[in-house]
The first five atom37 places (N, CA, C, CB, O) and aatype in JSON, in Angstrom:
{
  "aatype": [12, 3, 14, 2, 18, 11, 3, 11, 15, 9, 6, 19, 6, 1, 16, 6, 19, 8, 11, 11, 15, 3, 15, 15, 0, 19, 0, 15, 16, 13, 9, 11, 18, 0, 0, 18, 10, 9, 9, 13, 13, 7, 10, 10, 13, 13, 10, 19, 11, 18, 19, 13, 14, 12, 13],
  "atom_mask": [
    [1, 1, 1, 1, 1],
    [1, 1, 1, 1, 1],
    [1, 1, 1, 1, 1],
    [1, 1, 1, 1, 1],
    [1, 1, 1, 1, 1],
    [1, 1, 1, 1, 1],
    [1, 1, 1, 1, 1],
    [1, 1, 1, 1, 1],
    [1, 1, 1, 1, 1],
    [1, 1, 1, 1, 1],
    [1, 1, 1, 1, 1],
    [1, 1, 1, 1, 1],
    [1, 1, 1, 1, 1],
    [1, 1, 1, 1, 1],
    [1, 1, 1, 1, 1],
    [1, 1, 1, 1, 1],
    [1, 1, 1, 1, 1],
    [1, 1, 1, 1, 1],
    [1, 1, 1, 1, 1],
    [1, 1, 1, 1, 1],
    [1, 1, 1, 1, 1],
    [1, 1, 1, 1, 1],
    [1, 1, 1, 1, 1],
    [1, 1, 1, 1, 1],
    [1, 1, 1, 1, 1],
    [1, 1, 1, 1, 1],
    [1, 1, 1, 1, 1],
    [1, 1, 1, 1, 1],
    [1, 1, 1, 1, 1],
    [1, 1, 1, 1, 1],
    [1, 1, 1, 1, 1],
    [1, 1, 1, 1, 1],
    [1, 1, 1, 1, 1],
    [1, 1, 1, 1, 1],
    [1, 1, 1, 1, 1],
    [1, 1, 1, 1, 1],
    [1, 1, 1, 1, 1],
    [1, 1, 1, 1, 1],
    [1, 1, 1, 1, 1],
    [1, 1, 1, 1, 1],
    [1, 1, 1, 1, 1],
    [1, 1, 1, 0, 1],
    [1, 1, 1, 1, 1],
    [1, 1, 1, 1, 1],
    [1, 1, 1, 1, 1],
    [1, 1, 1, 1, 1],
    [1, 1, 1, 1, 1],
    [1, 1, 1, 1, 1],
    [1, 1, 1, 1, 1],
    [1, 1, 1, 1, 1],
    [1, 1, 1, 1, 1],
    [1, 1, 1, 1, 1],
    [1, 1, 1, 1, 1],
    [1, 1, 1, 1, 1],
    [1, 1, 1, 1, 1]
  ],
  "atom_positions": [
    [[0.8, -0.89, -0.07], [-0.06, -0.08, 0.13], [0.73, 1.39, 0.17], [-0.81, -0.53, 1.32], [1.63, 1.64, 0.98]],
    [[0.46, 1.92, -0.4], [1.51, 3.42, -0.64], [1.34, 3.84, 0.62], [1.04, 4.8, -1.85], [0.28, 3.7, 1.24]],
    [[2.59, 4.5, 1.15], [2.68, 5.17, 2.37], [1.79, 6.6, 2.66], [4.13, 5.43, 2.48], [1.22, 7.05, 3.65]],
    [[1.95, 7.05, 1.31], [1.23, 8.44, 1.1], [-0.08, 8.35, 1.38], [1.32, 9.01, -0.27], [-0.53, 9.27, 2.06]],
    [[-1.29, 6.95, 0.83], [-2.43, 7.01, 1.07], [-2.96, 7.15, 2.48], [-2.81, 6.11, 0.52], [-2.62, 6.62, 3.53]],
    [[-4.17, 8.26, 2.1], [-4.88, 8.44, 3.36], [-6.6, 8.09, 3.14], [-4.59, 10.09, 3.86], [-7.3, 8.29, 2.15]],
    [[-6.92, 7.53, 4.35], [-8.74, 7.13, 4.2], [-9.26, 8.26, 4.64], [-9.48, 5.78, 5.19], [-9.11, 8.68, 5.78]],
    [[-9.9, 8.79, 3.75], [-10.63, 9.68, 3.9], [-12.01, 9.49, 5.03], [-10.9, 9.94, 2.57], [-12.5, 10.46, 5.62]],
    [[-12.5, 8.14, 5.19], [-13.46, 7.74, 5.63], [-13.71, 7.6, 7.11], [-13.57, 6.83, 5.06], [-14.79, 7.25, 7.58]],
    [[-12.65, 7.9, 7.8], [-12.18, 7.79, 9.45], [-13.09, 8.77, 9.92], [-10.43, 8.2, 9.92], [-13.13, 9.76, 9.18]],
    [[-13.71, 8.81, 10.75], [-14.7, 9.93, 11.47], [-14.13, 9.61, 12.99], [-16.71, 9.63, 11.24], [-14.19, 8.58, 13.68]],
    [[-13.72, 10.53, 13.15], [-13.36, 10.84, 14.79], [-14.48, 11.38, 15.58], [-12.19, 11.96, 14.98], [-15.17, 12.38, 15.38]],
    [[-14.51, 10.59, 16.43], [-15.31, 10.32, 17.82], [-15.07, 11.49, 18.87], [-14.78, 8.87, 18.56], [-13.95, 11.27, 19.31]],
    [[-15.6, 12.64, 19.49], [-15.19, 13.38, 20.37], [-16.11, 13.46, 21.59], [-14.95, 14.51, 19.8], [-17.21, 14.0, 21.45]],
    [[-15.88, 13.17, 22.32], [-16.97, 13.44, 23.92], [-16.19, 14.21, 24.51], [-17.39, 12.06, 25.14], [-14.97, 14.38, 24.37]],
    [[-16.92, 14.67, 25.15], [-16.6, 15.98, 26.02], [-17.1, 16.02, 27.97], [-17.63, 17.32, 25.06], [-18.19, 16.36, 28.44]],
    [[-16.06, 15.64, 28.6], [-16.42, 15.57, 30.16], [-16.6, 16.55, 31.09], [-15.6, 14.97, 30.75], [-15.69, 17.15, 31.67]],
    [[-17.72, 16.72, 31.23], [-18.16, 17.84, 32.17], [-18.22, 17.31, 33.87], [-19.78, 18.36, 31.62], [-18.98, 16.43, 34.28]],
    [[-17.35, 17.98, 34.62], [-16.85, 17.65, 35.82], [-18.16, 18.39, 36.58], [-15.2, 18.2, 36.13], [-18.28, 19.61, 36.61]],
    [[-19.06, 17.5, 37.15], [-20.15, 17.94, 38.14], [-19.75, 18.1, 39.53], [-21.25, 16.99, 38.15], [-19.3, 17.11, 40.1]],
    [[-19.87, 19.41, 40.26], [-19.29, 19.31, 42.01], [-20.32, 19.27, 42.59], [-18.4, 20.51, 42.77], [-20.99, 20.17, 42.08]],
    [[-20.95, 18.75, 43.42], [-21.97, 18.57, 44.33], [-21.22, 19.13, 45.71], [-22.51, 16.94, 44.36], [-20.41, 18.59, 46.46]],
    [[-21.99, 20.8, 45.74], [-21.2, 21.36, 46.92], [-21.73, 20.78, 48.13], [-21.26, 22.91, 47.02], [-21.05, 20.97, 49.14]],
    [[-23.0, 19.98, 48.28], [-23.57, 18.9, 49.55], [-22.64, 17.96, 50.25], [-24.66, 17.88, 49.0], [-22.4, 17.73, 51.43]],
    [[-22.07, 17.37, 48.79], [-21.2, 16.24, 48.9], [-19.68, 16.82, 49.74], [-20.93, 15.61, 47.22], [-18.88, 16.22, 50.45]],
    [[-19.76, 18.05, 49.32], [-18.39, 18.45, 49.53], [-18.3, 18.99, 50.68], [-17.86, 19.28, 48.61], [-17.22, 19.11, 51.26]],
    [[-19.32, 19.37, 51.12], [-19.6, 20.03, 52.65], [-19.88, 18.82, 53.9], [-21.18, 21.09, 52.53], [-19.61, 18.8, 55.1]],
    [[-20.47, 17.97, 53.06], [-20.51, 16.77, 54.23], [-18.92, 16.56, 54.23], [-21.53, 15.12, 53.78], [-18.42, 17.04, 55.25]],
    [[-18.2, 16.1, 53.53], [-17.04, 15.28, 53.32], [-16.24, 16.09, 54.57], [-16.32, 15.32, 51.6], [-15.82, 15.58, 55.61]],
    [[-16.16, 17.39, 54.18], [-15.4, 18.45, 54.89], [-15.66, 18.39, 56.54], [-15.87, 19.92, 54.27], [-14.76, 18.13, 57.33]],
    [[-17.15, 18.68, 56.97], [-17.53, 18.04, 58.38], [-17.23, 16.86, 58.66], [-18.78, 18.02, 58.66], [-16.94, 16.78, 59.85]],
    [[-17.15, 15.66, 58.02], [-16.69, 14.54, 58.62], [-15.11, 14.66, 58.85], [-17.1, 13.36, 57.77], [-14.62, 14.35, 59.93]],
    [[-14.24, 15.2, 57.63], [-12.65, 15.0, 58.16], [-12.62, 16.22, 59.26], [-11.26, 15.24, 56.74], [-11.64, 16.32, 59.99]],
    [[-13.52, 16.97, 59.33], [-12.98, 18.29, 60.62], [-13.3, 17.38, 61.85], [-14.13, 20.15, 60.73], [-12.49, 17.42, 62.77]],
    [[-14.28, 16.64, 61.95], [-14.75, 15.42, 62.89], [-13.48, 14.64, 63.49], [-15.7, 14.29, 61.98], [-12.97, 14.65, 64.61]],
    [[-13.16, 13.94, 62.32], [-11.95, 13.1, 62.8], [-10.81, 13.9, 63.48], [-11.32, 12.35, 61.58], [-10.01, 13.52, 64.33]],
    [[-10.96, 15.29, 62.78], [-9.26, 16.0, 63.34], [-9.63, 16.02, 64.5], [-8.56, 17.68, 62.84], [-8.92, 15.37, 65.27]],
    [[-10.8, 16.72, 65.08], [-11.16, 17.21, 66.6], [-11.37, 15.99, 67.3], [-12.53, 18.2, 66.78], [-11.44, 16.16, 68.52]],
    [[-11.52, 14.68, 66.87], [-11.54, 13.5, 68.13], [-9.92, 13.11, 68.09], [-12.76, 11.85, 67.75], [-9.44, 12.52, 69.06]],
    [[-9.13, 13.43, 67.01], [-7.58, 13.03, 67.4], [-6.91, 13.9, 68.03], [-6.71, 12.74, 66.33], [-6.11, 13.52, 68.88]],
    [[-7.07, 15.26, 67.77], [-6.69, 16.38, 69.13], [-6.88, 16.27, 69.93], [-6.99, 17.4, 69.37], [-6.01, 16.45, 70.78]],
    [[-8.45, 15.81, 70.34], [-8.76, 15.26, 71.48], [-8.48, 14.24, 72.39], [0.0, 0.0, 0.0], [-8.63, 14.25, 73.62]],
    [[-8.02, 13.28, 71.59], [-7.48, 11.88, 72.13], [-5.84, 12.45, 72.05], [-7.95, 10.24, 70.97], [-5.25, 12.1, 73.07]],
    [[-5.2, 13.02, 71.36], [-3.85, 13.54, 71.85], [-3.69, 14.56, 73.13], [-3.26, 14.23, 70.68], [-2.72, 14.54, 73.89]],
    [[-4.7, 15.38, 73.22], [-4.85, 16.03, 74.43], [-4.72, 15.46, 75.95], [-5.99, 16.49, 74.29], [-3.98, 15.63, 76.93]],
    [[-6.11, 14.5, 75.52], [-6.15, 13.35, 76.49], [-4.68, 12.93, 77.3], [-6.67, 12.06, 75.61], [-4.34, 13.12, 78.46]],
    [[-4.03, 12.33, 76.22], [-2.88, 11.66, 76.16], [-1.78, 12.16, 77.14], [-2.45, 11.71, 74.82], [-1.31, 11.69, 78.17]],
    [[-1.56, 13.36, 76.39], [-0.49, 14.61, 77.17], [-1.02, 15.07, 78.55], [-0.4, 16.16, 76.2], [-0.56, 14.93, 79.68]],
    [[-1.87, 15.54, 78.18], [-2.49, 16.0, 79.68], [-2.46, 14.65, 81.03], [-4.41, 16.47, 79.33], [-1.73, 14.59, 82.02]],
    [[-3.31, 13.93, 80.68], [-3.67, 12.65, 81.9], [-2.87, 11.36, 81.92], [-5.2, 12.06, 81.71], [-2.83, 10.54, 82.83]],
    [[-2.28, 11.32, 80.78], [-1.98, 9.64, 80.77], [-0.49, 9.76, 80.81], [-2.58, 8.64, 79.26], [0.19, 9.09, 81.59]],
    [[0.03, 10.63, 79.93], [1.79, 10.61, 80.15], [2.4, 11.13, 81.52], [2.55, 11.65, 79.0], [3.48, 10.93, 82.07]],
    [[1.47, 11.76, 81.8], [1.94, 12.66, 83.42], [1.97, 11.65, 84.55], [0.63, 13.99, 84.02], [2.39, 11.96, 85.67]],
    [[1.51, 10.41, 84.25], [1.38, 9.09, 85.11], [2.88, 8.18, 85.2], [0.12, 8.08, 84.33], [3.08, 7.55, 86.24]],
    [[3.87, 8.13, 84.12], [5.02, 7.63, 83.95], [6.2, 8.31, 84.5], [5.11, 7.47, 82.75], [7.32, 7.83, 84.33]]
  ]
}
């Protein structure tokens, strides 16, 4: 086959991806991880304030 031959019957399919942002899902995820951080730091505070002085 000739290397300069170009097939003109090829159709290119283009797809567009639209990113959807659900603000309620973002807010609930933020609240969840904020609660995790508060619990984590509360546990650290308890350990430093009450448990470590016992040793």
